[in-house]
Amino acid sequence: DDSTSPEILAALESDGEPAYELLACPGYLWLSALLLGLLPSDSPQPDVASWPFWRARCAFVWQLSIADASERGCGQCPSLFKASIADLIGEVGDTTSPLSSAGLLDSRARVELQQATAPLLRSYKR
């Protein structure tokens, strides 16, 4: 059955953590991750305002698809955390993140989120 191909499941391993072995149709997740630039690719990234949000959404779903993920997507894949949360809010001091645009996220709330996520991002080495 192509939907549970061992090669696709292996390609969805993140930070040493395997994808859930009973994941339904992992090929769709793999293709989405490839198209959205979460997997290595030479494809150019389009300059579309909603791109970072779709990328973050895909990373969050991927985090939930990891074998030992919690129901909130928390846990063991810092690179997926970075792609799903930190890339949207930016790191401490970053004022150019996608959520820094007017009307998307209050600057005070964004700074608080940046400070809350900083410890994980500082400890993570890719």
Coordinates of C-alpha atoms in Angstrom, one line a residue:
D1 CA 0.0 0.0 0.0
D2 CA 1.6 3.3 -1.2
S3 CA -0.1 5.3 1.6
T4 CA 2.0 3.7 4.2
S5 CA 5.3 3.5 2.3
P6 CA 8.2 3.0 4.7
E7 CA 10.3 5.4 2.5
I8 CA 7.8 8.2 3.0
L9 CA 7.5 7.5 6.8
A10 CA 11.3 7.6 7.0
A11 CA 11.4 10.9 5.1
L12 CA 9.0 12.3 7.7
E13 CA 11.4 11.6 10.6
S14 CA 12.3 14.9 12.3
D15 CA 15.0 15.6 14.8
G16 CA 15.6 11.9 15.1
E17 CA 11.9 11.2 16.0
P18 CA 10.0 8.9 13.6
A19 CA 6.6 9.6 12.2
Y20 CA 3.7 7.6 13.7
E21 CA 3.7 4.2 11.9
L22 CA -0.1 4.2 11.4
L23 CA -0.3 7.7 10.0
A24 CA -3.0 7.7 7.3
C25 CA -1.8 8.9 3.9
P26 CA 1.6 10.2 4.9
G27 CA 2.4 11.0 1.2
Y28 CA 0.1 14.1 1.4
L29 CA 2.0 15.4 4.5
W30 CA 5.4 14.7 2.8
L31 CA 4.3 16.5 -0.4
S32 CA 3.0 19.4 1.5
A33 CA 6.2 19.7 3.6
L34 CA 8.2 19.5 0.4
L35 CA 6.2 22.2 -1.4
L36 CA 6.2 24.5 1.6
G37 CA 9.9 24.3 2.0
L38 CA 10.0 22.2 5.2
L39 CA 12.0 19.5 3.5
P40 CA 15.2 20.1 1.6
S41 CA 14.4 21.3 -1.9
D42 CA 15.8 23.5 -4.7
S43 CA 12.3 24.9 -5.4
P44 CA 12.0 28.6 -5.0
Q45 CA 9.7 29.9 -2.2
P46 CA 7.0 32.2 -3.5
D47 CA 6.6 35.7 -2.1
V48 CA 3.0 35.3 -1.0
A49 CA 1.7 36.9 2.2
S50 CA 0.0 33.7 3.4
W51 CA 3.0 31.5 2.7
P52 CA 4.5 31.6 6.3
F53 CA 1.1 30.7 7.7
W54 CA 0.6 27.7 5.5
R55 CA 4.1 26.6 6.2
A56 CA 3.5 26.9 10.0
R57 CA 0.3 25.0 9.7
C58 CA 2.0 22.1 7.8
A59 CA 4.8 22.0 10.4
F60 CA 2.3 21.8 13.3
V61 CA 0.4 19.0 11.6
W62 CA 3.7 17.2 11.0
Q63 CA 4.6 17.7 14.7
L64 CA 1.3 16.0 15.6
S65 CA 2.2 13.1 13.3
I66 CA 5.4 12.2 15.2
A67 CA 5.1 8.9 17.0
D68 CA 5.4 10.3 20.5
A69 CA 3.8 13.7 20.0
S70 CA 1.3 15.0 22.5
E71 CA -2.2 16.1 21.5
R72 CA -0.9 19.7 21.6
G73 CA 2.0 19.1 19.3
C74 CA 4.5 19.7 22.1
G75 CA 7.6 17.8 22.6
Q76 CA 10.5 16.4 20.8
C77 CA 11.0 18.2 17.4
P78 CA 12.5 21.7 17.9
S79 CA 12.8 22.2 14.2
L80 CA 9.1 21.7 13.7
F81 CA 8.4 24.0 16.7
K82 CA 10.6 26.6 15.1
A83 CA 8.7 26.3 11.8
S84 CA 5.3 26.3 13.3
I85 CA 5.6 29.0 16.0
A86 CA 9.0 30.8 16.1
D87 CA 9.1 31.6 12.3
L88 CA 5.8 33.4 12.7
I89 CA 6.6 35.5 15.8
G90 CA 10.3 35.9 15.2
E91 CA 13.1 35.7 17.7
V92 CA 13.6 38.2 20.5
G93 CA 14.1 41.6 19.0
D94 CA 12.8 40.7 15.6
T95 CA 10.2 43.2 14.4
T96 CA 10.0 41.8 10.8
S97 CA 8.2 38.5 11.5
P98 CA 5.0 37.7 9.6
L99 CA 2.9 38.4 12.7
S100 CA 4.5 41.8 13.2
S101 CA 2.3 43.3 10.5
A102 CA -0.3 45.8 11.7
G103 CA -3.5 44.2 13.0
L104 CA -2.1 40.6 13.2
L105 CA -0.6 40.4 16.7
D106 CA -0.2 43.1 19.3
S107 CA 3.5 44.0 19.7
R108 CA 3.4 43.4 23.5
A109 CA 1.9 39.9 23.0
R110 CA 4.5 39.2 20.3
V111 CA 7.4 40.1 22.6
E112 CA 5.9 38.0 25.4
L113 CA 5.7 35.0 23.0
Q114 CA 9.2 35.6 21.7
Q115 CA 10.5 35.6 25.3
A116 CA 8.6 32.5 26.2
T117 CA 10.0 30.6 23.2
A118 CA 13.5 31.9 23.5
P119 CA 14.8 29.2 25.9
L120 CA 13.9 26.3 23.5
L121 CA 15.3 28.2 20.5
R122 CA 18.6 29.0 22.2
S123 CA 19.0 25.3 23.3
Y124 CA 18.2 24.0 19.8
K125 CA 21.2 23.3 17.5
R126 CA 20.3 22.3 13.9

